[in-house]
mmCIF file with all atom_site columns, C-alpha atoms in Angstrom:
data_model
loop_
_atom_site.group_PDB
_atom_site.id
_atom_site.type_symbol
_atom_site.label_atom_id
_atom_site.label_alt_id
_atom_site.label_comp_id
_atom_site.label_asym_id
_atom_site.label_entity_id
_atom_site.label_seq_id
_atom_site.pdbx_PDB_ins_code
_atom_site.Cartn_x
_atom_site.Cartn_y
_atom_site.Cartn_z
_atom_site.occupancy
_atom_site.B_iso_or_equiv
_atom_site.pdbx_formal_charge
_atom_site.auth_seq_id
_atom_site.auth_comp_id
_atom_site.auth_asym_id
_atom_site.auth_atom_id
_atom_site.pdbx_PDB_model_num
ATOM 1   C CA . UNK A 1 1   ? -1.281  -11.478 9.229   1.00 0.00 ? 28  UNK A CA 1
ATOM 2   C CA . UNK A 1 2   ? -1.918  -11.851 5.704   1.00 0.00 ? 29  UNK A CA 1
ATOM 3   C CA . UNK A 1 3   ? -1.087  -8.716  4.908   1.00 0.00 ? 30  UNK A CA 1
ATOM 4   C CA . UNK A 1 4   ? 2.207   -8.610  6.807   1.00 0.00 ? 31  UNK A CA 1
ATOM 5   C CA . UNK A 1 5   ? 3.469   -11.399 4.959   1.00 0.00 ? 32  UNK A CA 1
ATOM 6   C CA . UNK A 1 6   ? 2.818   -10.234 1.623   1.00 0.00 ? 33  UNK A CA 1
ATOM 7   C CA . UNK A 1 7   ? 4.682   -6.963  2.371   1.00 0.00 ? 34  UNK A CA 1
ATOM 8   C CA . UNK A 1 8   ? 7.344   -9.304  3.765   1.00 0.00 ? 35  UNK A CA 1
ATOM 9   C CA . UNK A 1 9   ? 7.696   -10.905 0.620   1.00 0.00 ? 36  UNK A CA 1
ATOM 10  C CA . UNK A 1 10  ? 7.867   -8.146  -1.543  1.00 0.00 ? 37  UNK A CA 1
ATOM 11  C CA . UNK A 1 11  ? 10.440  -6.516  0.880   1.00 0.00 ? 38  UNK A CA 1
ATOM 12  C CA . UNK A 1 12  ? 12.351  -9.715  0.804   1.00 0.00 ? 39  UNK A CA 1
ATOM 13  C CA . UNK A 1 13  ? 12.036  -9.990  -3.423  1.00 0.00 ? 40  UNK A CA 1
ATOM 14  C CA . UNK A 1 14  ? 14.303  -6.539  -3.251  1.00 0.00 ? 41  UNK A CA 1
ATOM 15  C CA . UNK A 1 15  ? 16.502  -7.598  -1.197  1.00 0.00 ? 42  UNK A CA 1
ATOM 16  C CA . UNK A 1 16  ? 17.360  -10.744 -3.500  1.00 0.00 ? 43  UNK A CA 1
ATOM 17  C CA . UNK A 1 17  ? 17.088  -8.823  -6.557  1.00 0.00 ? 44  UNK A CA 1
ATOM 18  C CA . UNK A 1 18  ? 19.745  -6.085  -4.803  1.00 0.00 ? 45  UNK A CA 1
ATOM 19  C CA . UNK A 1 19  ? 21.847  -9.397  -3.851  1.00 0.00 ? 46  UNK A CA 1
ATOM 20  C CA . UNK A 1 20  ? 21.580  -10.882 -7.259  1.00 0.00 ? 47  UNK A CA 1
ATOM 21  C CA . UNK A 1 21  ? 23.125  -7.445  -8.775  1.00 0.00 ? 48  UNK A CA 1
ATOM 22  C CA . UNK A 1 22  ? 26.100  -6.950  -7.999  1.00 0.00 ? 49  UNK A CA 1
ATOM 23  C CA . UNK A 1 23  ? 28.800  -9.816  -9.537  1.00 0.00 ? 50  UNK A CA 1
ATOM 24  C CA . UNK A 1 24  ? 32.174  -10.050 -8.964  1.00 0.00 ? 51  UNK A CA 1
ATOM 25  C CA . UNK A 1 25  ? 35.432  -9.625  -11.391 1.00 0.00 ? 52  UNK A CA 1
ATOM 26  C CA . UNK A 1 26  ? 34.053  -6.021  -12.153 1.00 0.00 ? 53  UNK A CA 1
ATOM 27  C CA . UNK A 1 27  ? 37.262  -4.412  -13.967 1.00 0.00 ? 54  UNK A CA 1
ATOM 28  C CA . UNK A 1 28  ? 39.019  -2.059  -11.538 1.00 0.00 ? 55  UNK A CA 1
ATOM 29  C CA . UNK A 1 29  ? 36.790  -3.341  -8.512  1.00 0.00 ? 56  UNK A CA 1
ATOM 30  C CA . UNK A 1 30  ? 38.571  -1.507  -5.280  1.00 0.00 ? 57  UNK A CA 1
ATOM 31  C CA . UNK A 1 31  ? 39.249  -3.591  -1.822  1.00 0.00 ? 58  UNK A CA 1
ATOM 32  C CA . UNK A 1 32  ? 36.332  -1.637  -0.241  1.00 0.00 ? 59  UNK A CA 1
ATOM 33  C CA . UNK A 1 33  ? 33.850  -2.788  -3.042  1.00 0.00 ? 60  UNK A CA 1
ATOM 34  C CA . UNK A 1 34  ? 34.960  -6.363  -3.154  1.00 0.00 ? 61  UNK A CA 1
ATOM 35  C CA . UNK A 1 35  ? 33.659  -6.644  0.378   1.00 0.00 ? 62  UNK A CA 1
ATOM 36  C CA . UNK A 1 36  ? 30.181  -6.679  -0.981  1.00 0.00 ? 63  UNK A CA 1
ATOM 37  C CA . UNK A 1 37  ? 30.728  -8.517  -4.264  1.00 0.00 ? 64  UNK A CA 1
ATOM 38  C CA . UNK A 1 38  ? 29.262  -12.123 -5.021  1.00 0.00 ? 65  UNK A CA 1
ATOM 39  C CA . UNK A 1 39  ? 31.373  -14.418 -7.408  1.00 0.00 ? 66  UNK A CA 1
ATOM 40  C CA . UNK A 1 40  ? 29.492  -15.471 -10.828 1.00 0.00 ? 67  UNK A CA 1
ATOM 41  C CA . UNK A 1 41  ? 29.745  -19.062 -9.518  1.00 0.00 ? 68  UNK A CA 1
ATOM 42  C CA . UNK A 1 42  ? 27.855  -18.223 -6.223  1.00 0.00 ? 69  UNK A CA 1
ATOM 43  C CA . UNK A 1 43  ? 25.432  -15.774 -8.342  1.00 0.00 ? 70  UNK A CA 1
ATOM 44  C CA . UNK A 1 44  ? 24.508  -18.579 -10.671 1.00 0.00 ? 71  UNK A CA 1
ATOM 45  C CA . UNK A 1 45  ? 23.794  -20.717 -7.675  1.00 0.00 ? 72  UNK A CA 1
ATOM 46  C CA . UNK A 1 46  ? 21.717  -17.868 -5.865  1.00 0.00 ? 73  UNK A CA 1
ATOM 47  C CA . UNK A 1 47  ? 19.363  -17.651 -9.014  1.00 0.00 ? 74  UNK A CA 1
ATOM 48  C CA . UNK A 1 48  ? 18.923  -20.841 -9.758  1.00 0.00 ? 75  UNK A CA 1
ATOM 49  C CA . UNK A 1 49  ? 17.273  -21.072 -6.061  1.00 0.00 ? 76  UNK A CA 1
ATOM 50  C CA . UNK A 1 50  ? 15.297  -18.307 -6.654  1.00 0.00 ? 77  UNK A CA 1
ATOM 51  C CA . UNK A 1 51  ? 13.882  -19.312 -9.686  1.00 0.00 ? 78  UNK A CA 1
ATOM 52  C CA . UNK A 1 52  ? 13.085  -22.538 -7.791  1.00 0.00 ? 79  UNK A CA 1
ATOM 53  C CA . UNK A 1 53  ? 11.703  -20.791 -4.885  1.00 0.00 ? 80  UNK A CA 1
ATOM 54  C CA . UNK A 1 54  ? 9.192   -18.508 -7.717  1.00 0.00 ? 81  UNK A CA 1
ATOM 55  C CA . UNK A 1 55  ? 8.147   -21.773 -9.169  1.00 0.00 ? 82  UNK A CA 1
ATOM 56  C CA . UNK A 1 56  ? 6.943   -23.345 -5.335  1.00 0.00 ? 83  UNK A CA 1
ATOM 57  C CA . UNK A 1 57  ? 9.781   -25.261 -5.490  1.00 0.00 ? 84  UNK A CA 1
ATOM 58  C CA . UNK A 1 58  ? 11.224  -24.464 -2.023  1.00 0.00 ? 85  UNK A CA 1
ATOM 59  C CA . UNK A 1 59  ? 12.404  -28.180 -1.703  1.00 0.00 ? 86  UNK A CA 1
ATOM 60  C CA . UNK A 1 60  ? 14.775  -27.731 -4.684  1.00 0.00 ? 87  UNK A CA 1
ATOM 61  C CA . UNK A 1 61  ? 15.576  -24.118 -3.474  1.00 0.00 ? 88  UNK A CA 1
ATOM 62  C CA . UNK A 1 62  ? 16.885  -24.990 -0.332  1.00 0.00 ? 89  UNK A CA 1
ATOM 63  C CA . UNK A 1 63  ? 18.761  -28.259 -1.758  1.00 0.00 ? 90  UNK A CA 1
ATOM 64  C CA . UNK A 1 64  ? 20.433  -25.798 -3.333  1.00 0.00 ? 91  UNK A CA 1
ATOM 65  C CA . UNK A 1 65  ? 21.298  -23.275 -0.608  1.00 0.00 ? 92  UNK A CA 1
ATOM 66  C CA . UNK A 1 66  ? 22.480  -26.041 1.233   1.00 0.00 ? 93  UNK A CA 1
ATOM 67  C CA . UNK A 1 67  ? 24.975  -26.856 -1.595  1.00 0.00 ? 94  UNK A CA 1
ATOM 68  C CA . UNK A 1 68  ? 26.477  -23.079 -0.870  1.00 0.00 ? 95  UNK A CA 1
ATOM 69  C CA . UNK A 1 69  ? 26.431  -23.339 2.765   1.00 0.00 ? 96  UNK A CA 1
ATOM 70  C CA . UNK A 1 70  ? 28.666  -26.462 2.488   1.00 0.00 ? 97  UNK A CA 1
ATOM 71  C CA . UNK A 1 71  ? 31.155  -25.140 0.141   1.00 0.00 ? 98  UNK A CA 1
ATOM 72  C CA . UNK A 1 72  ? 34.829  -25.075 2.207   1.00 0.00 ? 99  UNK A CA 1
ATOM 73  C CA . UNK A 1 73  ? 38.303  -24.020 1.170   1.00 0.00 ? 100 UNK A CA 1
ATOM 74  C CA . UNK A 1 74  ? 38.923  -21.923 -1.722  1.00 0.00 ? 101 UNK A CA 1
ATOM 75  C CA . UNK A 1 75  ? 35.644  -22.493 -2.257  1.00 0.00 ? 102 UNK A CA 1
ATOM 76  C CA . UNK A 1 76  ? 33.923  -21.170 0.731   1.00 0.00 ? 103 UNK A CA 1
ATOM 77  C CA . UNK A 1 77  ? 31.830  -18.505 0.646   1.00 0.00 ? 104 UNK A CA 1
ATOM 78  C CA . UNK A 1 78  ? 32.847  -15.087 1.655   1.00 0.00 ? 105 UNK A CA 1
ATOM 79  C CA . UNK A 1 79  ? 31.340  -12.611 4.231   1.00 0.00 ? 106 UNK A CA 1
ATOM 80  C CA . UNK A 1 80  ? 29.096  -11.522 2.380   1.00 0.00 ? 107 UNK A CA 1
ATOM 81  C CA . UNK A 1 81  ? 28.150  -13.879 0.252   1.00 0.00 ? 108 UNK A CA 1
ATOM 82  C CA . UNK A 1 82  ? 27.099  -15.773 3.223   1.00 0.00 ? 109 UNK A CA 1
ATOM 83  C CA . UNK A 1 83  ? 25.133  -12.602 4.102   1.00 0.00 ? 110 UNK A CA 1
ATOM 84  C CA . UNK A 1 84  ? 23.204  -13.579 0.641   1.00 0.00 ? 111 UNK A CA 1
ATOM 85  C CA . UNK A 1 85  ? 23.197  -16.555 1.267   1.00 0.00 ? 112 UNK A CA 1
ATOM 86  C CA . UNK A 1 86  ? 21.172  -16.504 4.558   1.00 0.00 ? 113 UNK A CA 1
ATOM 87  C CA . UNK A 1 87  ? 18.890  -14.013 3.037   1.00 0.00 ? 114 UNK A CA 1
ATOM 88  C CA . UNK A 1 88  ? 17.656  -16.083 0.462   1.00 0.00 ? 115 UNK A CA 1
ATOM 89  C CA . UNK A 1 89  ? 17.246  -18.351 3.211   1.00 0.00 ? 116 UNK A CA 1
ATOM 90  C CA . UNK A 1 90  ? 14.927  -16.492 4.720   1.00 0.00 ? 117 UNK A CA 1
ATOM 91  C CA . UNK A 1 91  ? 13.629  -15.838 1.293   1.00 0.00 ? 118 UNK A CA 1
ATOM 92  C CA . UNK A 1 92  ? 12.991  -19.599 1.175   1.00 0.00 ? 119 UNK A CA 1
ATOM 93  C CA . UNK A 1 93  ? 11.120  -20.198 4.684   1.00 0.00 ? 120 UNK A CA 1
ATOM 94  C CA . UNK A 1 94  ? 8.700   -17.324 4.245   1.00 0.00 ? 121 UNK A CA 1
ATOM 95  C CA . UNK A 1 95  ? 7.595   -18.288 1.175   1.00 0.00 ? 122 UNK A CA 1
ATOM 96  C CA . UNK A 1 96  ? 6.622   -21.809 2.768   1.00 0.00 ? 123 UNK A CA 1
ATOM 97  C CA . UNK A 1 97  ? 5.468   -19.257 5.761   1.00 0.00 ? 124 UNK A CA 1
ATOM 98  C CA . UNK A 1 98  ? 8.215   -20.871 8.163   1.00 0.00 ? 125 UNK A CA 1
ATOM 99  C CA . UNK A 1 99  ? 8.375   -17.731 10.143  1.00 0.00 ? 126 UNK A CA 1
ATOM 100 C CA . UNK A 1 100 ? 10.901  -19.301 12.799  1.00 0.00 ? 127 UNK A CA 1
ATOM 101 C CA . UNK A 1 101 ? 13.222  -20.413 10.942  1.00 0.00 ? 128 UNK A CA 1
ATOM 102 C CA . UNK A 1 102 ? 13.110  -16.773 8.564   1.00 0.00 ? 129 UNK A CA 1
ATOM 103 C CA . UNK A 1 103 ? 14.025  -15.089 11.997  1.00 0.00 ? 130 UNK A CA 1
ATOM 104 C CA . UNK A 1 104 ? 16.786  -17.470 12.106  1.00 0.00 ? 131 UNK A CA 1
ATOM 105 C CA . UNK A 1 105 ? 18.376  -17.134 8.895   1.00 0.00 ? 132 UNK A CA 1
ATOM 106 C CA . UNK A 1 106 ? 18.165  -13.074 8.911   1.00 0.00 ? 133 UNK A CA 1
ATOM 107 C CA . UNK A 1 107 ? 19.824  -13.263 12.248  1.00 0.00 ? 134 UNK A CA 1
ATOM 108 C CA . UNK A 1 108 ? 22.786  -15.470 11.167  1.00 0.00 ? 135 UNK A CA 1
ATOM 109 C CA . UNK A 1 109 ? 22.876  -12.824 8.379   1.00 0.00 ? 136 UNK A CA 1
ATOM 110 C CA . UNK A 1 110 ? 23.505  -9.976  10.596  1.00 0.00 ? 137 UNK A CA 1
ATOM 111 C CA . UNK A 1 111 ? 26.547  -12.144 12.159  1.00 0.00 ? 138 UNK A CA 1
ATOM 112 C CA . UNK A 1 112 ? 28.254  -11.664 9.363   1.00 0.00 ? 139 UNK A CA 1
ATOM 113 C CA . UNK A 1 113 ? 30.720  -8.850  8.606   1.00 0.00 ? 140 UNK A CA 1
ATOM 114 C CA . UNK A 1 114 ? 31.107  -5.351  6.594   1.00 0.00 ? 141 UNK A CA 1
ATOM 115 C CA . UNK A 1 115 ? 27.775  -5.918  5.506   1.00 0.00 ? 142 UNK A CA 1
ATOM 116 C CA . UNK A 1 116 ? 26.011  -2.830  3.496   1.00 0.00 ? 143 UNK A CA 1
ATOM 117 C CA . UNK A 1 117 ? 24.377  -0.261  5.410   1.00 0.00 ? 144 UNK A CA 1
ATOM 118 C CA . UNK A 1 118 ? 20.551  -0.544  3.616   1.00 0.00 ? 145 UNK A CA 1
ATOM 119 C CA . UNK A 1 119 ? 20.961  -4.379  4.123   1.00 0.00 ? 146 UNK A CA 1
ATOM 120 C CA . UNK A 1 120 ? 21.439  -4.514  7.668   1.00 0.00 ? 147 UNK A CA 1
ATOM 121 C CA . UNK A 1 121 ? 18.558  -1.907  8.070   1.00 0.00 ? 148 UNK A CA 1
ATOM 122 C CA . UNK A 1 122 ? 15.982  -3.873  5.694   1.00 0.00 ? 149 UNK A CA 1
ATOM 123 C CA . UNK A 1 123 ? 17.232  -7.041  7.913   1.00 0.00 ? 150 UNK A CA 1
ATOM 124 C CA . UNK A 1 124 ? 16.277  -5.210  11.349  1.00 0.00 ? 151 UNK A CA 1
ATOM 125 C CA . UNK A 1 125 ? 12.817  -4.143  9.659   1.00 0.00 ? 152 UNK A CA 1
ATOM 126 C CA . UNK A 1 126 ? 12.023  -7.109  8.871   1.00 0.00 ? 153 UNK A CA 1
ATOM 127 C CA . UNK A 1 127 ? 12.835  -8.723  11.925  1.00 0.00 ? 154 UNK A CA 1
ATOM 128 C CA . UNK A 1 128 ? 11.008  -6.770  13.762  1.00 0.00 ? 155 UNK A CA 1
ATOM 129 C CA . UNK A 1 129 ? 7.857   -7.599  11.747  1.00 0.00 ? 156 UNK A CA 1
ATOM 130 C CA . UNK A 1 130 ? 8.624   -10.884 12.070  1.00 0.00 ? 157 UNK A CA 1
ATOM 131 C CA . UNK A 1 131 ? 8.944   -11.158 15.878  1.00 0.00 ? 158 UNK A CA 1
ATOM 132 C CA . UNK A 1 132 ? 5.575   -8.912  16.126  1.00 0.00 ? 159 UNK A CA 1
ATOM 133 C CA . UNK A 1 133 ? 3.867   -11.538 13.913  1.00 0.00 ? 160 UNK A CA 1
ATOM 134 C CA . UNK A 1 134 ? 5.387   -14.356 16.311  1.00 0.00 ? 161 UNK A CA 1
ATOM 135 C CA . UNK A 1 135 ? 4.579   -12.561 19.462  1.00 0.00 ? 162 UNK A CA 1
ATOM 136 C CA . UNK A 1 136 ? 7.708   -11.303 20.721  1.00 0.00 ? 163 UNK A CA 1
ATOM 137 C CA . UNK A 1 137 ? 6.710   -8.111  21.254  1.00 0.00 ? 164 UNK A CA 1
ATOM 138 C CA . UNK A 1 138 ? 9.985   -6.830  23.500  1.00 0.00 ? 165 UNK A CA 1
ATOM 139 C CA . UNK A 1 139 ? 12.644  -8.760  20.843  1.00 0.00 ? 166 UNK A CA 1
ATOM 140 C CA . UNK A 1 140 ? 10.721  -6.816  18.047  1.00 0.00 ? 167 UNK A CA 1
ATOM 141 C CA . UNK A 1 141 ? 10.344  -3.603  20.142  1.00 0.00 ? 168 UNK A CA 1
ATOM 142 C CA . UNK A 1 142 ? 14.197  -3.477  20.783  1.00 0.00 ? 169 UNK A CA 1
ATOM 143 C CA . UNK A 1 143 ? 14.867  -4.264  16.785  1.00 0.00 ? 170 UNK A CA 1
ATOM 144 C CA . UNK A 1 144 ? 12.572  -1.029  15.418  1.00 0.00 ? 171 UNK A CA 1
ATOM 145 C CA . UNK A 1 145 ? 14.040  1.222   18.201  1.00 0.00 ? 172 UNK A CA 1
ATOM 146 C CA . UNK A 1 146 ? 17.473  -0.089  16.937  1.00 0.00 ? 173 UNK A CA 1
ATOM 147 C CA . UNK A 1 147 ? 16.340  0.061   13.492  1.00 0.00 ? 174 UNK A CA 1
ATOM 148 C CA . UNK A 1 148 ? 14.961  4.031   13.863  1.00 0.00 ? 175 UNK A CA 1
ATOM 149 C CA . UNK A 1 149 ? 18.103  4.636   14.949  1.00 0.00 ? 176 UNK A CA 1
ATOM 150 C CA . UNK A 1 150 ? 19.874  4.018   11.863  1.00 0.00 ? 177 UNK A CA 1
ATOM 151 C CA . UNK A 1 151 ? 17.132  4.940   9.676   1.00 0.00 ? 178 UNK A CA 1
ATOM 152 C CA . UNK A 1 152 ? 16.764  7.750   7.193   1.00 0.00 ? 179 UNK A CA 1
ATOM 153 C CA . UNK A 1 153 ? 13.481  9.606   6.319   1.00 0.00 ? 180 UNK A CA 1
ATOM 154 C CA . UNK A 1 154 ? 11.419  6.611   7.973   1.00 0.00 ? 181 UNK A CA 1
ATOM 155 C CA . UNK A 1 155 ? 7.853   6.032   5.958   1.00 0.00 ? 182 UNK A CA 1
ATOM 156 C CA . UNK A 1 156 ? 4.692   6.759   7.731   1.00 0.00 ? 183 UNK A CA 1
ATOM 157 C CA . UNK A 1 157 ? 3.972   2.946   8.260   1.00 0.00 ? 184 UNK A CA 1
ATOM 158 C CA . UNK A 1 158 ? 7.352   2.542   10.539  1.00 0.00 ? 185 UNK A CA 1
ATOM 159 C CA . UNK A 1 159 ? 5.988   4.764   12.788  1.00 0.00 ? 186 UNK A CA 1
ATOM 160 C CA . UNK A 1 160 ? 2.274   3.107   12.777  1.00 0.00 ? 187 UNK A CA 1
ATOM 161 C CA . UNK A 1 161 ? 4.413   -0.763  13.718  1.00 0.00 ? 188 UNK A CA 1
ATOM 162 C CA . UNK A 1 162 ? 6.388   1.141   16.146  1.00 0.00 ? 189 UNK A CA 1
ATOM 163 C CA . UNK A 1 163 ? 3.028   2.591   18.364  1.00 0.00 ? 190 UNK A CA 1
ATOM 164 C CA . UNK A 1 164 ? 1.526   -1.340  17.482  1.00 0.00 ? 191 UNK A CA 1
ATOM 165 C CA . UNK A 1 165 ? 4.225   -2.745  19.615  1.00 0.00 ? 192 UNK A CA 1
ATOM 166 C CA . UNK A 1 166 ? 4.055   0.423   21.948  1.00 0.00 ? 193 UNK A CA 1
ATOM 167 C CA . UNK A 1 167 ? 0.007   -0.403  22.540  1.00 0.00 ? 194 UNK A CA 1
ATOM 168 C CA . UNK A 1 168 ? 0.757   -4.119  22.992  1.00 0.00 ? 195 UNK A CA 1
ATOM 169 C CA . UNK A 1 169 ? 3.569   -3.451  26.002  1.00 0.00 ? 196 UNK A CA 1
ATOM 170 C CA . UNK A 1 170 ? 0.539   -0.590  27.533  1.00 0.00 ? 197 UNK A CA 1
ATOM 171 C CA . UNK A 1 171 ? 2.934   2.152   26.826  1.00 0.00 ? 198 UNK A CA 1
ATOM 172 C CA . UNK A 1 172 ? 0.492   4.364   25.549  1.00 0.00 ? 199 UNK A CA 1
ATOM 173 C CA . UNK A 1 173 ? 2.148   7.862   25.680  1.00 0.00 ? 200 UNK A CA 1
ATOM 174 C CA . UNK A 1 174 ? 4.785   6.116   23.448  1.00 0.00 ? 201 UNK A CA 1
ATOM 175 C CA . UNK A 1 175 ? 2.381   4.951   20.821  1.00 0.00 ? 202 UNK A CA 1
ATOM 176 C CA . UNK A 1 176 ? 0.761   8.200   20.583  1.00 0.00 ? 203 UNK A CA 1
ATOM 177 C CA . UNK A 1 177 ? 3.610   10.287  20.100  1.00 0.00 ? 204 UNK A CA 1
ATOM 178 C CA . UNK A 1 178 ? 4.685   7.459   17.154  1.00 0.00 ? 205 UNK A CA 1
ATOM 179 C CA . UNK A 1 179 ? 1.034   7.586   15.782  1.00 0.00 ? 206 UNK A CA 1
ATOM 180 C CA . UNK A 1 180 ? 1.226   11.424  15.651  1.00 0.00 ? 207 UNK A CA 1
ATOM 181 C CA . UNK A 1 181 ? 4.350   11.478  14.113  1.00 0.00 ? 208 UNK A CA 1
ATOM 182 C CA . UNK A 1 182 ? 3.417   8.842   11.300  1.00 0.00 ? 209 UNK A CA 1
ATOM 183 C CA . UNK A 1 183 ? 0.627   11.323  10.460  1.00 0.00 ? 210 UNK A CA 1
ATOM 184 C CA . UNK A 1 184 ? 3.285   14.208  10.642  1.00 0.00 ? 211 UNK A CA 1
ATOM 185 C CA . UNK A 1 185 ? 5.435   12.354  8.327   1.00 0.00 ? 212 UNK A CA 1
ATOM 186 C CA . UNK A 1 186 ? 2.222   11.480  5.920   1.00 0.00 ? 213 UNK A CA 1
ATOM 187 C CA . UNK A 1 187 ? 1.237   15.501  5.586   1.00 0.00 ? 214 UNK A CA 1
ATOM 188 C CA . UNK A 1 188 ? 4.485   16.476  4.693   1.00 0.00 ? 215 UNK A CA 1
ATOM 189 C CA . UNK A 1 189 ? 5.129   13.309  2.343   1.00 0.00 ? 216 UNK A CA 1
ATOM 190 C CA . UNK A 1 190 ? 1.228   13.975  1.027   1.00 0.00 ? 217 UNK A CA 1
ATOM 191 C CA . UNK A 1 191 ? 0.607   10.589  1.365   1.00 0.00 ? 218 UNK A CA 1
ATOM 192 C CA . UNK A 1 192 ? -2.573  9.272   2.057   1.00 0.00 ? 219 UNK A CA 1
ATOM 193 C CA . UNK A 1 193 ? -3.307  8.452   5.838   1.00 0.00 ? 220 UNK A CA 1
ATOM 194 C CA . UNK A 1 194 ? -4.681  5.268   6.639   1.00 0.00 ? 221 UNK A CA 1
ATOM 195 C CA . UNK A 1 195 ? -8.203  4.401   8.408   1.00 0.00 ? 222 UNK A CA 1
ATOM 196 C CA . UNK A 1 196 ? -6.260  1.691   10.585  1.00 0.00 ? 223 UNK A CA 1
ATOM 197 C CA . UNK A 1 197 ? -3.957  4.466   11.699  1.00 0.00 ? 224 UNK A CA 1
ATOM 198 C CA . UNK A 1 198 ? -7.338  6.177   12.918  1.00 0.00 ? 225 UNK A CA 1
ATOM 199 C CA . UNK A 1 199 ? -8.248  2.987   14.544  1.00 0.00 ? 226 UNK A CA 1
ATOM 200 C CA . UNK A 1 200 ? -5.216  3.235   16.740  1.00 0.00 ? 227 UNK A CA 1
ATOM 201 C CA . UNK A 1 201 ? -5.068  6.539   17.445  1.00 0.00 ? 228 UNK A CA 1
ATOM 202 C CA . UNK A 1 202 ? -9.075  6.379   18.748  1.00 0.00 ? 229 UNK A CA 1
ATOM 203 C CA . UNK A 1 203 ? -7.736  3.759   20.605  1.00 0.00 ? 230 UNK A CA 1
ATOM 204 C CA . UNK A 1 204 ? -5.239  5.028   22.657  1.00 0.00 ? 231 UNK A CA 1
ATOM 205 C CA . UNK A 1 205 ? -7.326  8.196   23.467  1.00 0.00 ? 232 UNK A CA 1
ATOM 206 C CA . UNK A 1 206 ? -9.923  5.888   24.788  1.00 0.00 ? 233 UNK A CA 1
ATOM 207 C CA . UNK A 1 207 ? -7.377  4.023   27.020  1.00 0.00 ? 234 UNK A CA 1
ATOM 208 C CA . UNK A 1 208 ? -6.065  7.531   28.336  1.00 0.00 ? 235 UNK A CA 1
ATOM 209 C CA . UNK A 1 209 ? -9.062  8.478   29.144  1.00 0.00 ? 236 UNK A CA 1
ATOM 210 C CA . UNK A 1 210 ? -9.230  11.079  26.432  1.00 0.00 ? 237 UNK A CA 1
ATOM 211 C CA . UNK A 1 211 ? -12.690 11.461  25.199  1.00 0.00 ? 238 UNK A CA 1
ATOM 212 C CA . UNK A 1 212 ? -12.763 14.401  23.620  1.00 0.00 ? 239 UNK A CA 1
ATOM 213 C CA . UNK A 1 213 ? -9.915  14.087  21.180  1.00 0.00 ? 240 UNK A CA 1
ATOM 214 C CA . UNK A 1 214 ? -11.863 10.291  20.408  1.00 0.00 ? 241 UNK A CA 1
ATOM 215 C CA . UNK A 1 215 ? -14.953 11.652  19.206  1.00 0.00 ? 242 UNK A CA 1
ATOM 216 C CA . UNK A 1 216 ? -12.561 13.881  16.897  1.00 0.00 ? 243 UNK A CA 1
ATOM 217 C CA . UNK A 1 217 ? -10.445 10.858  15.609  1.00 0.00 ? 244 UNK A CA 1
ATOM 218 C CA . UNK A 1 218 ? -14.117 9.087   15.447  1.00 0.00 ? 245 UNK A CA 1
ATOM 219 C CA . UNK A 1 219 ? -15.981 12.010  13.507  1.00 0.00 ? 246 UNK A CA 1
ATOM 220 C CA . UNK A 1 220 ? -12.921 11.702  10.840  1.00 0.00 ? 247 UNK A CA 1
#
């Protein structure tokens, strides 16, 4: 679990930095790109939480998330900027390891409109993680399958979570064809393969009854 979180956090620290870079009143900024642009106001406002939020301050960082979620009028926050807004929400709650109430905020962010491609697919990732960690194993199996679909070049590990949740619904010949494929991926990628990945895969041979190809995955 411990380890989950801290990957969840340093996925989550991209995703603010990627929010906190793009400002608005660019000269020449098309229609299209001011869809996904945040206003300097609402950018200083975003930072200040986060420096809050790196300090342990998540009282003061939510005070002040609160303060954007309020804002109506001309004031009010755009489509995206609510987007932002929600993710440094979730930021927020699974820093103070408030899993729930992460889940909620990245859903409300994927309610919102013309959002960026590689945010709505870091969103689904994470979700899914999250709903694994919480127990939800069908909610976070539909999310990865959804997530795969829009995926490019998934990493090694994707595969490995997928063939988790596969193992934990008994649908073995689905976690061994994901847990093949994330060592597929690894060879070509020469990345190193993991000894939990081998833990699985031993696994699942042992449930199908496959002995033979055990002792292999064992003797590795």
């Amino acid at each position: 679990m411990a380890l989950l979180v801290n990957s969840l956090r340093i996925m989550l620290l991209g995703l603010c930095l990627f929010a906190a870079s793009v400002v608005a009143n660019e000269p020449g900024a098309s229609a299209k790109k001011a869809n996904t642009i945040i206003s300097a106001a609402v950018y200083d406002e975003l930072i200040k939480a986060q420096d809050a939020q790196e300090k342990g301050d998540i009282a003061t960082a939510l005070a002040v998330l609160e303060g954007l979620k309020n804002r109506s009028g001309r004031r009010a926050l755009s489509s995206y900027e609510q987007a932002q807004l929600w993710n440094f929400y979730a930021y927020a709650y699974l820093a103070k390891e408030d899993y729930k109430s992460a889940i909620h905020a990245f859903e409300q962010l994927l309610k919102q409109q013309n959002l960026p491609q590689p945010l709505i697919s870091a969103t689904q990732y994470t979700l899914a993680q999250l709903h694994f960690a919480e127990g939800n194993v069908a909610k976070a199996t539909g999310l990865l399958e959804a997530w795969f679909k829009l995926a490019e070049n998934p990493a090694p590990d994707a595969y490995v979570l997928s063939a988790q949740m596969y193992i934990q619904n008994q649908q073995l010949d689905a976690a061994l064809s994901q847990l093949l494929k994330a060592f597929s991926v690894a060879k070509k990628l020469n990345s190193e393969e993991k000894e939990n990945w081998y833990a699985l895969l031993q696994y699942v041979y042992a449930e199908k009854k496959q002995y033979v190809k055990q002792v292999e995955v064992l003797e590795v």
